[in-house]
Amino acid sequence: MTSPDVLISEVGPRDGLQSVKATMPTADKLRWIDALYAAGVREIEVASFVPAKLLPQMADAAEVVRHAITLPGLTVMALVPNRRGAEAALAAGVHKLTMPVSASAAHSLANVRKTREQMVEEVRAISDLRRDMAPHVKLEAGISTAFGCTLQGDVPEDEVIALAVQCIAAGADESGLSDTVGYANPAQVRRLFKRLRAELGEHAGAAHMHNTRGLGLANCLAAYEEGVRTFDSSLGGLGGCPYAPGASGNVVTEDLVFMFEAMGVRTGIDIDRLMAARAPLIAGLPGEPVYGMTPEAGLPKGFKPQGTTHV
Amino acid sequence: MTSPDVLISEVGPRDGLQSVKATMPTADKLRWIDALYAAGVREIEVASFVPAKLLPQMADAAEVVRHAITLPGLTVMALVPNRRGAEAALAAGVHKLTMPVSASAAHSLANVRKTREQMVEEVRAISDLRRDMAPHVKLEAGISTAFGCTLQGDVPEDEVIALAVQCIAAGADESGLSDTVGYANPAQVRRLFKRLRAELGEHAGAAHMHNTRGLGLANCLAAYEEGVRTFDSSLGGLGGCPYAPGASGNVVTEDLVFMFEAMGVRTGIDIDRLMAARAPLIAGLPGEPVYGMTPEAGLPKGFKPQGTTHV
């Protein structure tokens, strides 16, 4: 059993579900997570620990985490915007916390009602908290709007990199870059990840790309060629930015896995079982649009995947 | 007025229209071509010279060509499968002929009822013909199914390259590679274009990518990074492979132009006017699905295109 070449970190149960109006029943969430696991997915962002009155879709976050941590070898992540969320996530037993830290000053205030500086302090507080409560738990700071912002437009690259450096200095184990609103282009992705990796070394984290303008896979390719090995994506492309109506959201996991496997890059995921994991997603969100070109077109004739490593 | 960095070769009026059942009225075709031209598009494959009983959508090919050649600076291309078509296209006044030469033995027989060897002889005959009739006219041999085939699966890379070399030896001015059925992946695109350019030098032609499995832009990026500078694409992603139901077809011109312009690669095209060129397309093909993520999401706030060179 050899390690995959890349880690596909599924964010659908968090990033995907929080973007849709409907609430997926807990039982469907668990079936969906089980199906992703059965396909060989080994990191899943399963929930967001936020007040249920803000995001009723996430009211069952603790229950979902308690189920997911029973799956051997799965890294169970949850998004936490603040200390209160982190406490609840740690109490539920997550393996990894992820915090959204906006590089755009405007988006930071709009999203978490904190300045960027305050969010760095929050990273520090949460890092200390998990050291006390659960020292094995990892902490990721995802730099959102790292490639531009619908509120302020351009986000200076120096500010993006400086913020990631501050998050690591504040105690985060890794810091990745998120194209929250689908503004990124491959040249920019190469530039920013090159700098991030030069500054952070082994602390440089995932590429979290959206497909709002169709460039999701091209941006992942650019990040891969700069050495990035962890990619966030969402089954069925679930998610989507409320600022870009009609546009699909996160990079589609099925298409991303197809791209890598076709290139000879091992994902560890069984693509046929991954396709099958769409069924519980669709069943749990009736009427919600689900994206993905590869599921629609099917695999090429004689397609040879790279072999799974987990299943 | 400086030259663009890449040439976007619009194939919608040919590859796009021949894939849909409906026939676009000639007047709409001309309005569409005019709108593409007004946006700065400077190479358009406007028609296919095939028997009207096979492709009624192309019955007005000569009329369309006669209009298109009145637009100053526009390279007017037409697809010709055989000598008869080439004669008609040359008589109508095209600037460039393109011939589909299948690398897949099975697809060659299915598509043009000729073996690959017979098609190379056809390239030779048509090259001689245009030298007699119109020596300034360029001839391109597009190697179709260069990245795999729905009929035979894998297509050996050696055979793809050898066929392109034979086409140039037979008199074609350039030979590009087409992912006719959307099987290509970026690693394969890099490998094949690297070999093509090494073998053909300045005779190496366009990347013609389809988006059937969502990898169209990633494949164009890979080709660009290997030095390819001409890209076929289709406004609204019109086209599509009859073997891949429900999947969109050619790379979407709007998204491709957005990708390059965002990267700082000059296309010479005004992206706002390009978006406006969708209107005559949609008007001429009521009810036909039209793709494109960038038109749906809109341009990023504060987006700075690279400046047009023609318009």
Coordinates of C-alpha atoms in Angstrom, one line a residue:
Chain A
M1 CA 0.0 0.0 0.0
T2 CA 1.7 3.2 -1.2
S3 CA 0.8 6.7 -0.5
P4 CA -1.2 8.7 -3.0
D5 CA 0.6 11.5 -4.8
V6 CA -2.0 14.1 -3.9
L7 CA -4.5 14.5 -1.1
I8 CA -8.0 15.4 -2.3
S9 CA -9.7 17.1 0.6
E10 CA -13.4 16.9 0.2
V11 CA -15.2 20.1 1.4
G12 CA -18.7 19.4 0.1
P13 CA -20.4 18.6 3.5
R14 CA -19.1 22.0 4.7
D15 CA -18.5 24.5 1.9
G16 CA -21.0 22.8 -0.3
L17 CA -23.9 22.5 2.1
Q18 CA -23.5 25.9 3.7
S19 CA -24.0 27.5 0.3
V20 CA -27.4 25.9 -0.4
K21 CA -30.7 26.9 1.1
A22 CA -31.9 23.4 1.8
T23 CA -30.8 21.5 4.9
M24 CA -29.6 18.0 4.2
P25 CA -31.0 15.5 6.8
T26 CA -28.3 14.2 9.1
A27 CA -28.9 10.6 8.0
D28 CA -28.2 11.6 4.3
K29 CA -25.0 13.5 5.4
L30 CA -23.7 10.4 7.1
R31 CA -24.5 8.2 4.1
W32 CA -22.8 10.7 1.8
I33 CA -19.7 10.8 4.0
D34 CA -19.6 7.0 4.2
A35 CA -19.8 6.8 0.4
L36 CA -16.9 9.3 0.0
Y37 CA -14.9 7.2 2.5
A38 CA -15.7 4.0 0.6
A39 CA -14.4 5.6 -2.5
G40 CA -11.0 6.2 -0.8
V41 CA -11.5 9.9 0.2
R42 CA -9.3 10.3 3.3
E43 CA -9.9 13.9 4.3
I44 CA -13.3 15.5 4.6
E45 CA -14.4 18.9 5.9
V46 CA -17.6 17.6 7.5
A47 CA -19.1 20.6 9.1
S48 CA -18.9 24.2 10.2
F49 CA -19.2 25.0 13.9
V50 CA -21.3 28.2 13.7
P51 CA -24.4 29.3 15.5
A52 CA -27.4 27.2 14.3
K53 CA -29.5 30.3 13.9
L54 CA -26.9 31.6 11.3
L55 CA -26.5 28.3 9.4
P56 CA -29.3 25.9 10.2
Q57 CA -27.7 23.4 7.7
M58 CA -24.9 22.9 10.3
A59 CA -27.0 22.5 13.4
D60 CA -26.0 18.8 13.5
A61 CA -22.2 19.5 13.2
A62 CA -21.3 17.6 16.4
E63 CA -23.3 14.6 15.5
V64 CA -21.7 14.5 12.0
V65 CA -18.3 14.7 13.5
R66 CA -19.0 12.0 16.0
H67 CA -19.9 9.7 13.2
A68 CA -17.1 10.6 10.8
I69 CA -14.4 10.0 13.4
T70 CA -15.4 6.3 13.6
L71 CA -14.1 5.8 10.0
P72 CA -10.5 4.5 10.4
G73 CA -7.9 6.6 8.7
L74 CA -10.2 9.5 7.8
T75 CA -9.0 13.0 8.8
V76 CA -12.1 14.8 10.0
M77 CA -12.0 18.5 9.6
A78 CA -14.4 21.2 10.6
L79 CA -14.4 24.9 10.0
V80 CA -14.4 27.2 13.0
P81 CA -14.7 31.0 12.8
N82 CA -14.1 31.6 16.4
R83 CA -13.1 30.2 19.9
R84 CA -16.6 29.1 20.7
G85 CA -16.8 27.1 17.5
A86 CA -13.4 25.7 18.1
E87 CA -14.3 24.5 21.6
A88 CA -17.4 22.7 20.3
A89 CA -15.4 21.1 17.4
L90 CA -12.7 19.9 19.8
A91 CA -15.3 18.6 22.2
A92 CA -16.9 16.6 19.3
G93 CA -13.5 15.1 18.5
V94 CA -12.3 16.6 15.1
H95 CA -8.8 15.9 13.9
K96 CA -8.2 19.2 12.2
L97 CA -9.6 22.7 12.5
T98 CA -9.7 25.1 9.6
M99 CA -10.1 28.8 10.1
P100 CA -11.1 31.2 7.4
V101 CA -8.8 34.3 7.4
S102 CA -9.7 36.8 4.8
A103 CA -6.9 38.6 3.0
S104 CA -9.4 41.2 1.9
A105 CA -9.9 43.8 4.6
A106 CA -13.5 44.4 3.3
H107 CA -14.4 40.7 3.2
S108 CA -12.9 40.0 6.6
L109 CA -15.3 42.5 8.2
A110 CA -18.3 41.3 6.1
N111 CA -17.6 37.6 6.7
V112 CA -16.5 37.4 10.4
R113 CA -17.0 41.0 11.6
K114 CA -13.3 41.1 12.5
T115 CA -10.3 42.8 11.1
R116 CA -7.5 40.7 9.7
E117 CA -5.4 41.6 12.7
Q118 CA -8.2 40.4 15.0
M119 CA -8.4 37.2 13.1
V120 CA -4.7 36.5 13.5
E121 CA -5.3 36.9 17.2
E122 CA -8.1 34.5 17.0
V123 CA -5.8 32.0 15.3
R124 CA -3.4 32.4 18.2
A125 CA -6.2 31.9 20.7
I126 CA -7.5 28.8 19.0
S127 CA -4.0 27.4 18.5
D128 CA -3.4 27.8 22.3
L129 CA -6.9 26.3 23.0
R130 CA -6.3 23.1 21.0
R131 CA -2.8 22.7 22.6
D132 CA -4.6 22.6 26.0
M133 CA -7.7 20.6 25.0
A134 CA -6.3 18.3 22.2
P135 CA -2.6 18.7 21.4
H136 CA -2.7 16.3 18.4
V137 CA -5.4 18.3 16.6
K138 CA -4.0 20.2 13.6
L139 CA -4.9 23.8 12.8
E140 CA -5.1 25.2 9.3
A141 CA -5.6 28.9 8.4
G142 CA -7.1 29.1 5.0
I143 CA -6.4 32.5 3.5
S144 CA -9.7 33.4 1.8
T145 CA -10.1 36.0 -1.0
A146 CA -6.4 35.4 -1.7
F147 CA -6.9 35.9 -5.4
G148 CA -9.3 38.8 -5.3
C149 CA -12.5 39.9 -3.7
T150 CA -15.9 40.8 -5.0
L151 CA -16.1 43.6 -2.4
Q152 CA -12.7 45.3 -2.9
G153 CA -11.5 43.9 -6.2
D154 CA -7.7 43.4 -6.2
V155 CA -6.1 42.0 -3.0
P156 CA -2.4 42.9 -2.9
E157 CA -0.2 39.8 -3.1
D158 CA 2.1 41.0 -0.4
E159 CA -0.8 41.3 2.0
V160 CA -1.9 37.7 1.2
I161 CA 1.6 36.3 1.9
A162 CA 2.2 38.4 5.0
L163 CA -1.1 37.2 6.4
A164 CA -0.3 33.6 5.9
V165 CA 3.1 34.1 7.6
Q166 CA 1.4 35.8 10.5
C167 CA -1.0 32.9 10.9
I168 CA 1.8 30.4 11.0
A169 CA 3.6 32.6 13.5
A170 CA 0.4 32.7 15.6
G171 CA 0.5 28.9 15.8
A172 CA -1.3 27.5 12.8
D173 CA 0.3 24.3 11.4
E174 CA -0.5 25.1 7.8
S175 CA -1.9 27.9 5.7
G176 CA -3.4 27.5 2.2
L177 CA -4.8 29.9 -0.3
S178 CA -8.5 30.1 -1.3
D179 CA -10.0 31.5 -4.4
T180 CA -13.3 32.2 -2.6
V181 CA -15.0 34.1 -5.4
G182 CA -13.4 32.4 -8.5
Y183 CA -11.2 35.3 -9.6
A184 CA -7.9 33.4 -9.8
N185 CA -6.0 32.7 -13.0
P186 CA -3.2 30.2 -13.5
A187 CA -0.4 32.7 -13.7
Q188 CA -1.5 34.3 -10.4
V189 CA -1.9 30.8 -8.8
R190 CA 1.7 29.9 -9.8
R191 CA 3.0 33.3 -8.5
L192 CA 1.3 33.1 -5.1
F193 CA 1.9 29.5 -4.3
K194 CA 5.5 29.9 -5.3
R195 CA 5.8 32.7 -2.8
L196 CA 3.8 30.9 -0.2
R197 CA 5.9 27.8 -0.4
A198 CA 9.1 29.8 -0.3
E199 CA 7.9 31.6 2.8
L200 CA 6.2 28.8 4.7
G201 CA 8.0 25.7 3.5
E202 CA 6.3 22.6 5.0
H203 CA 3.6 24.8 6.5
A204 CA 2.3 25.8 3.0
G205 CA -1.2 24.3 2.7
A206 CA -3.9 23.5 0.3
A207 CA -5.2 25.1 -2.9
H208 CA -8.9 25.8 -2.5
M209 CA -10.2 26.7 -5.9
H210 CA -13.6 27.6 -7.2
N211 CA -14.9 27.1 -10.7
T212 CA -17.0 30.2 -10.9
R213 CA -15.4 31.3 -14.3
G214 CA -14.5 27.8 -15.5
L215 CA -10.8 28.0 -14.5
G216 CA -10.9 25.7 -11.5
L217 CA -9.0 22.8 -13.0
A218 CA -6.5 25.0 -14.8
N219 CA -5.8 26.7 -11.5
C220 CA -5.4 23.3 -9.7
L221 CA -3.0 22.2 -12.5
A222 CA -1.0 25.4 -12.0
A223 CA -0.9 24.8 -8.3
Y224 CA 0.2 21.2 -8.8
E225 CA 3.0 22.3 -11.0
E226 CA 4.2 24.6 -8.3
G227 CA 4.4 21.7 -5.9
V228 CA 1.0 21.9 -4.1
R229 CA -0.2 18.4 -3.1
T230 CA -3.4 19.1 -1.2
F231 CA -6.5 20.2 -3.1
D232 CA -9.9 21.1 -1.8
S233 CA -12.9 20.2 -3.9
S234 CA -16.5 19.4 -3.7
L235 CA -18.4 16.4 -5.0
G236 CA -20.9 17.5 -7.6
G237 CA -19.2 21.0 -7.5
L238 CA -21.6 21.8 -4.7
G239 CA -21.1 25.2 -3.2
G240 CA -21.0 28.3 -5.1
C241 CA -20.6 31.9 -4.3
P242 CA -23.6 33.9 -3.3
Y243 CA -22.0 36.9 -5.2
A244 CA -21.9 35.0 -8.5
P245 CA -25.5 33.8 -9.2
G246 CA -25.8 30.8 -11.5
A247 CA -22.1 30.0 -11.4
S248 CA -21.1 26.7 -10.0
G249 CA -18.9 26.7 -6.9
N250 CA -16.0 24.6 -5.8
V251 CA -13.9 22.6 -8.1
V252 CA -15.8 19.4 -8.9
T253 CA -14.1 16.5 -7.1
E254 CA -15.0 14.0 -9.9
D255 CA -13.4 16.1 -12.6
L256 CA -10.4 16.9 -10.4
V257 CA -9.8 13.2 -9.6
F258 CA -10.3 12.3 -13.3
M259 CA -7.7 14.9 -14.3
F260 CA -5.1 13.7 -11.9
E261 CA -5.7 10.0 -12.5
A262 CA -5.5 10.6 -16.3
M263 CA -2.2 12.4 -15.8
G264 CA -0.8 9.5 -13.9
V265 CA -1.0 11.3 -10.5
R266 CA -2.4 8.9 -7.9
T267 CA -5.3 10.3 -5.8
G268 CA -5.9 7.0 -3.9
I269 CA -9.5 7.4 -4.9
D270 CA -11.6 4.8 -6.9
I271 CA -13.3 7.0 -9.4
D272 CA -16.2 4.7 -10.1
R273 CA -17.0 4.6 -6.4
L274 CA -16.6 8.4 -6.3
M275 CA -19.3 8.7 -9.0
A276 CA -21.5 6.4 -6.9
A277 CA -21.1 8.8 -4.0
R278 CA -23.2 11.3 -5.9
A279 CA -26.3 9.2 -5.2
P280 CA -26.6 10.0 -1.5
L281 CA -25.8 13.7 -2.2
I282 CA -28.5 13.9 -4.8
A283 CA -31.0 12.0 -2.6
G284 CA -30.3 14.3 0.3
L285 CA -30.7 17.5 -1.6
P286 CA -33.6 17.0 -4.0
G287 CA -33.8 19.6 -6.7
E288 CA -30.4 21.1 -6.0
P289 CA -28.2 21.4 -9.2
V290 CA -25.2 19.1 -9.2
Y291 CA -22.3 19.7 -11.5
G292 CA -19.5 17.6 -13.0
M293 CA -18.6 17.0 -16.6
T294 CA -16.9 13.6 -16.2
P295 CA -19.9 12.0 -14.5
E296 CA -22.1 13.2 -17.4
A297 CA -19.7 12.1 -20.2
G298 CA -18.4 9.0 -18.5
L299 CA -14.8 7.8 -18.4
P300 CA -12.8 7.4 -21.6
K301 CA -12.9 4.0 -23.3
G302 CA -10.1 1.8 -21.8
F303 CA -9.4 4.4 -19.1
K304 CA -6.8 3.1 -16.7
P305 CA -6.9 4.7 -13.3
Q306 CA -3.8 4.7 -11.1
G307 CA -5.1 2.2 -8.6
T308 CA -6.5 2.9 -5.2
T309 CA -4.4 2.8 -2.1
H310 CA -7.0 2.7 0.6
V311 CA -10.0 0.7 -0.7
Chain B
M1 CA -0.7 48.4 -32.7
T2 CA 1.2 45.3 -31.4
S3 CA 0.4 41.7 -32.2
P4 CA -1.5 39.6 -29.7
D5 CA 0.4 36.9 -27.9
V6 CA -2.0 34.1 -28.9
L7 CA -4.3 33.6 -31.8
I8 CA -7.8 32.5 -30.8
S9 CA -9.3 30.7 -33.8
E10 CA -13.1 30.6 -33.5
V11 CA -14.6 27.4 -34.8
G12 CA -18.2 27.8 -33.7
P13 CA -19.7 28.5 -37.2
R14 CA -18.2 25.2 -38.4
D15 CA -17.5 22.8 -35.5
G16 CA -20.3 24.3 -33.4
L17 CA -23.0 24.5 -36.0
Q18 CA -22.3 21.1 -37.6
S19 CA -22.9 19.5 -34.2
V20 CA -26.4 20.8 -33.6
K21 CA -29.5 19.6 -35.3
A22 CA -31.0 23.0 -36.1
T23 CA -29.9 25.0 -39.1
M24 CA -28.9 28.6 -38.4
P25 CA -30.3 31.0 -41.0
T26 CA -27.6 32.5 -43.2
A27 CA -28.4 36.0 -42.1
D28 CA -27.8 35.0 -38.4
K29 CA -24.6 33.4 -39.3
L30 CA -23.4 36.6 -41.0
R31 CA -24.4 38.7 -38.0
W32 CA -22.6 36.3 -35.7
I33 CA -19.4 36.4 -37.7
D34 CA -19.6 40.2 -37.9
A35 CA -20.0 40.3 -34.1
L36 CA -17.0 38.0 -33.6
Y37 CA -15.0 40.2 -35.9
A38 CA -16.1 43.4 -34.1
A39 CA -14.8 41.8 -30.9
G40 CA -11.4 41.4 -32.5
V41 CA -11.5 37.8 -33.5
R42 CA -9.2 37.5 -36.5
E43 CA -9.4 33.8 -37.5
I44 CA -12.8 32.1 -38.0
E45 CA -13.6 28.7 -39.4
V46 CA -16.8 29.8 -41.0
A47 CA -18.0 26.6 -42.8
S48 CA -17.5 23.1 -43.9
F49 CA -17.6 22.2 -47.5
V50 CA -19.4 18.9 -47.5
P51 CA -22.5 17.7 -49.4
A52 CA -25.6 19.6 -48.3
K53 CA -27.5 16.3 -48.0
L54 CA -25.0 15.2 -45.3
L55 CA -24.9 18.5 -43.4
P56 CA -27.8 20.8 -44.4
Q57 CA -26.4 23.3 -41.8
M58 CA -23.6 23.9 -44.2
A59 CA -25.5 24.3 -47.5
D60 CA -24.7 28.1 -47.5
A61 CA -21.0 27.6 -47.0
A62 CA -20.0 29.5 -50.1
E63 CA -22.3 32.4 -49.3
V64 CA -20.9 32.6 -45.8
V65 CA -17.3 32.6 -47.1
R66 CA -18.1 35.3 -49.6
H67 CA -19.3 37.5 -46.9
A68 CA -16.5 36.8 -44.4
I69 CA -13.8 37.6 -46.8
T70 CA -15.0 41.1 -47.0
L71 CA -13.9 41.7 -43.4
P72 CA -10.4 43.3 -43.6
G73 CA -7.7 41.3 -41.8
L74 CA -9.9 38.3 -41.0
T75 CA -8.4 34.9 -41.9
V76 CA -11.4 32.9 -43.3
M77 CA -11.0 29.2 -42.9
A78 CA -13.1 26.3 -44.0
L79 CA -13.0 22.6 -43.4
V80 CA -12.7 20.4 -46.4
P81 CA -12.8 16.6 -46.2
N82 CA -11.9 16.0 -49.8
R83 CA -10.9 17.5 -53.2
R84 CA -14.4 18.3 -54.2
G85 CA -14.9 20.4 -51.0
A86 CA -11.5 22.0 -51.5
E87 CA -12.4 23.1 -55.0
A88 CA -15.6 24.7 -53.8
A89 CA -13.9 26.4 -50.9
L90 CA -11.1 27.8 -53.0
A91 CA -13.7 29.0 -55.6
A92 CA -15.5 30.8 -52.8
G93 CA -12.3 32.6 -51.8
V94 CA -11.2 31.1 -48.4
H95 CA -7.8 32.0 -47.1
K96 CA -7.1 28.8 -45.3
L97 CA -8.2 25.2 -45.7
T98 CA -8.3 22.8 -42.8
M99 CA -8.5 19.0 -43.3
P100 CA -9.5 16.5 -40.6
V101 CA -7.0 13.6 -40.6
S102 CA -7.8 11.0 -38.0
A103 CA -5.0 9.4 -36.0
S104 CA -7.4 6.6 -35.0
A105 CA -7.6 4.1 -37.8
A106 CA -11.2 3.2 -36.7
H107 CA -12.3 6.9 -36.6
S108 CA -10.8 7.6 -39.9
L109 CA -12.9 5.0 -41.6
A110 CA -16.0 6.0 -39.7
N111 CA -15.6 9.8 -40.3
V112 CA -14.4 10.1 -43.9
R113 CA -14.5 6.4 -45.1
K114 CA -10.8 6.6 -45.9
T115 CA -7.8 5.0 -44.3
R116 CA -5.2 7.3 -42.7
E117 CA -2.8 6.6 -45.6
Q118 CA -5.6 7.6 -48.1
M119 CA -6.1 10.8 -46.2
V120 CA -2.4 11.7 -46.4
E121 CA -2.8 11.3 -50.2
E122 CA -5.8 13.5 -50.0
V123 CA -3.7 16.1 -48.2
R124 CA -1.1 15.9 -51.0
A125 CA -3.8 16.2 -53.7
I126 CA -5.4 19.2 -52.0
S127 CA -2.1 20.9 -51.4
D128 CA -1.3 20.5 -55.1
L129 CA -4.7 21.8 -56.0
R130 CA -4.5 25.0 -54.0
R131 CA -1.0 25.6 -55.4
D132 CA -2.6 25.6 -58.8
M133 CA -5.8 27.4 -58.0
A134 CA -4.7 29.8 -55.2
P135 CA -1.1 29.6 -54.2
H136 CA -1.5 32.0 -51.3
V137 CA -4.1 29.8 -49.5
K138 CA -2.8 28.0 -46.5
L139 CA -3.5 24.3 -45.7
E140 CA -3.8 22.9 -42.2
A141 CA -4.0 19.2 -41.4
G142 CA -5.7 18.8 -38.0
I143 CA -4.9 15.5 -36.5
S144 CA -8.2 14.4 -35.0
T145 CA -8.6 11.9 -32.2
A146 CA -5.0 12.7 -31.4
F147 CA -5.6 12.0 -27.7
G148 CA -7.8 9.0 -27.8
C149 CA -10.9 7.7 -29.6
T150 CA -14.3 6.6 -28.5
L151 CA -14.2 3.8 -31.0
Q152 CA -10.7 2.3 -30.5
G153 CA -9.7 3.8 -27.1
D154 CA -6.0 4.6 -26.9
V155 CA -4.3 6.1 -30.0
P156 CA -0.6 5.4 -30.0
E157 CA 1.4 8.7 -29.6
D158 CA 4.0 7.5 -32.2
E159 CA 1.2 7.1 -34.8
V160 CA -0.1 10.6 -34.0
I161 CA 3.3 12.3 -34.5
A162 CA 4.1 10.2 -37.6
L163 CA 0.8 11.2 -39.2
A164 CA 1.4 14.9 -38.6
V165 CA 4.9 14.5 -40.1
Q166 CA 3.4 12.8 -43.2
C167 CA 0.8 15.5 -43.6
I168 CA 3.6 18.2 -43.6
A169 CA 5.6 16.1 -46.0
A170 CA 2.6 15.9 -48.2
G171 CA 2.4 19.6 -48.5
A172 CA 0.3 20.9 -45.5
D173 CA 1.6 24.1 -44.1
E174 CA 0.8 23.3 -40.5
S175 CA -0.5 20.4 -38.5
G176 CA -2.2 20.7 -35.1
L177 CA -3.7 18.2 -32.6
S178 CA -7.4 17.8 -31.9
D179 CA -8.9 16.2 -28.8
T180 CA -12.0 15.3 -30.8
V181 CA -13.8 13.4 -28.0
G182 CA -12.5 15.1 -24.9
Y183 CA -10.1 12.4 -23.7
A184 CA -7.0 14.5 -23.3
N185 CA -5.3 15.3 -20.0
P186 CA -2.7 18.0 -19.4
A187 CA 0.3 15.6 -19.0
Q188 CA -0.5 14.0 -22.4
V189 CA -1.1 17.4 -24.0
R190 CA 2.4 18.5 -22.9
R191 CA 4.0 15.3 -24.1
L192 CA 2.4 15.4 -27.5
F193 CA 2.8 19.0 -28.3
K194 CA 6.4 18.9 -27.1
R195 CA 7.0 16.1 -29.6
L196 CA 5.0 17.8 -32.3
R197 CA 6.9 21.0 -32.0
A198 CA 10.3 19.1 -31.9
E199 CA 9.3 17.3 -35.1
L200 CA 7.5 20.0 -37.1
G201 CA 9.1 23.2 -35.8
E202 CA 7.3 26.2 -37.4
H203 CA 4.8 23.8 -39.0
A204 CA 3.3 22.8 -35.6
G205 CA -0.2 24.0 -35.5
A206 CA -3.1 24.7 -33.2
A207 CA -4.4 23.0 -30.0
H208 CA -8.1 22.1 -30.6
M209 CA -9.5 21.0 -27.3
H210 CA -12.9 19.9 -26.2
N211 CA -14.4 20.4 -22.8
T212 CA -16.3 17.1 -22.6
R213 CA -14.8 16.2 -19.2
G214 CA -14.2 19.7 -18.0
L215 CA -10.4 19.7 -18.7
G216 CA -10.5 22.0 -21.8
L217 CA -8.9 25.0 -20.2
A218 CA -6.4 23.0 -18.2
N219 CA -5.4 21.3 -21.5
C220 CA -5.1 24.7 -23.3
L221 CA -2.9 25.9 -20.4
A222 CA -0.7 22.9 -20.7
A223 CA -0.4 23.5 -24.5
Y224 CA 0.4 27.2 -23.9
E225 CA 3.1 26.3 -21.5
E226 CA 4.6 24.0 -24.2
G227 CA 4.7 26.9 -26.6
V228 CA 1.5 26.5 -28.5
R229 CA 0.1 29.9 -29.6
T230 CA -3.0 29.1 -31.6
F231 CA -6.1 27.8 -29.9
D232 CA -9.3 26.6 -31.4
S233 CA -12.5 27.4 -29.4
S234 CA -16.1 28.0 -29.9
L235 CA -18.3 30.8 -28.7
G236 CA -20.8 29.5 -26.1
G237 CA -19.0 26.2 -26.1
L238 CA -21.1 25.3 -29.1
G239 CA -20.3 21.9 -30.5
G240 CA -20.1 18.8 -28.6
C241 CA -19.4 15.2 -29.4
P242 CA -22.3 13.0 -30.5
Y243 CA -20.6 10.2 -28.5
A244 CA -20.8 12.1 -25.3
P245 CA -24.5 13.1 -24.7
G246 CA -25.1 16.0 -22.5
A247 CA -21.5 17.0 -22.4
S248 CA -20.5 20.4 -23.8
G249 CA -18.2 20.5 -26.7
N250 CA -15.4 22.8 -27.7
V251 CA -13.6 24.9 -25.3
V252 CA -15.6 28.0 -24.6
T253 CA -14.1 31.0 -26.3
E254 CA -15.3 33.4 -23.6
D255 CA -13.7 31.4 -20.8
L256 CA -10.5 30.8 -22.8
V257 CA -10.1 34.5 -23.6
F258 CA -10.8 35.4 -19.9
M259 CA -8.2 32.9 -18.8
F260 CA -5.5 34.3 -21.1
E261 CA -6.3 38.0 -20.5
A262 CA -6.4 37.4 -16.7
M263 CA -2.9 35.8 -17.0
G264 CA -1.6 38.8 -18.9
V265 CA -1.5 37.0 -22.2
R266 CA -2.9 39.3 -25.0
T267 CA -5.6 37.8 -27.2
G268 CA -6.3 41.0 -29.1
I269 CA -10.0 40.4 -28.3
D270 CA -12.3 42.8 -26.4
I271 CA -14.0 40.5 -23.9
D272 CA -17.1 42.7 -23.5
R273 CA -17.7 42.7 -27.2
L274 CA -17.0 39.0 -27.3
M275 CA -19.8 38.5 -24.7
A276 CA -22.1 40.6 -26.9
A277 CA -21.4 38.2 -29.8
R278 CA -23.4 35.6 -27.9
A279 CA -26.6 37.5 -28.8
P280 CA -26.7 36.7 -32.5
L281 CA -25.7 33.1 -31.8
I282 CA -28.5 32.7 -29.3
A283 CA -31.0 34.4 -31.6
G284 CA -30.0 32.2 -34.5
L285 CA -30.3 28.9 -32.6
P286 CA -33.3 29.3 -30.4
G287 CA -33.5 26.7 -27.7
E288 CA -30.0 25.4 -28.2
P289 CA -27.9 25.2 -25.0
V290 CA -25.1 27.7 -24.8
Y291 CA -22.3 27.2 -22.3
G292 CA -19.7 29.5 -20.7
M293 CA -19.0 30.2 -17.0
T294 CA -17.5 33.7 -17.4
P295 CA -20.5 35.1 -19.2
E296 CA -22.8 33.8 -16.4
A297 CA -20.6 35.0 -13.6
G298 CA -19.4 38.2 -15.1
L299 CA -15.9 39.6 -15.1
P300 CA -14.1 40.1 -11.8
K301 CA -14.5 43.5 -10.1
G302 CA -11.8 45.8 -11.4
F303 CA -10.8 43.3 -14.1
K304 CA -8.1 44.7 -16.4
P305 CA -7.9 43.2 -19.8
Q306 CA -4.7 43.4 -21.8
G307 CA -6.0 45.8 -24.4
T308 CA -7.2 45.0 -27.8
T309 CA -5.0 45.2 -30.8
H310 CA -7.5 45.2 -33.6
V311 CA -10.6 47.0 -32.5

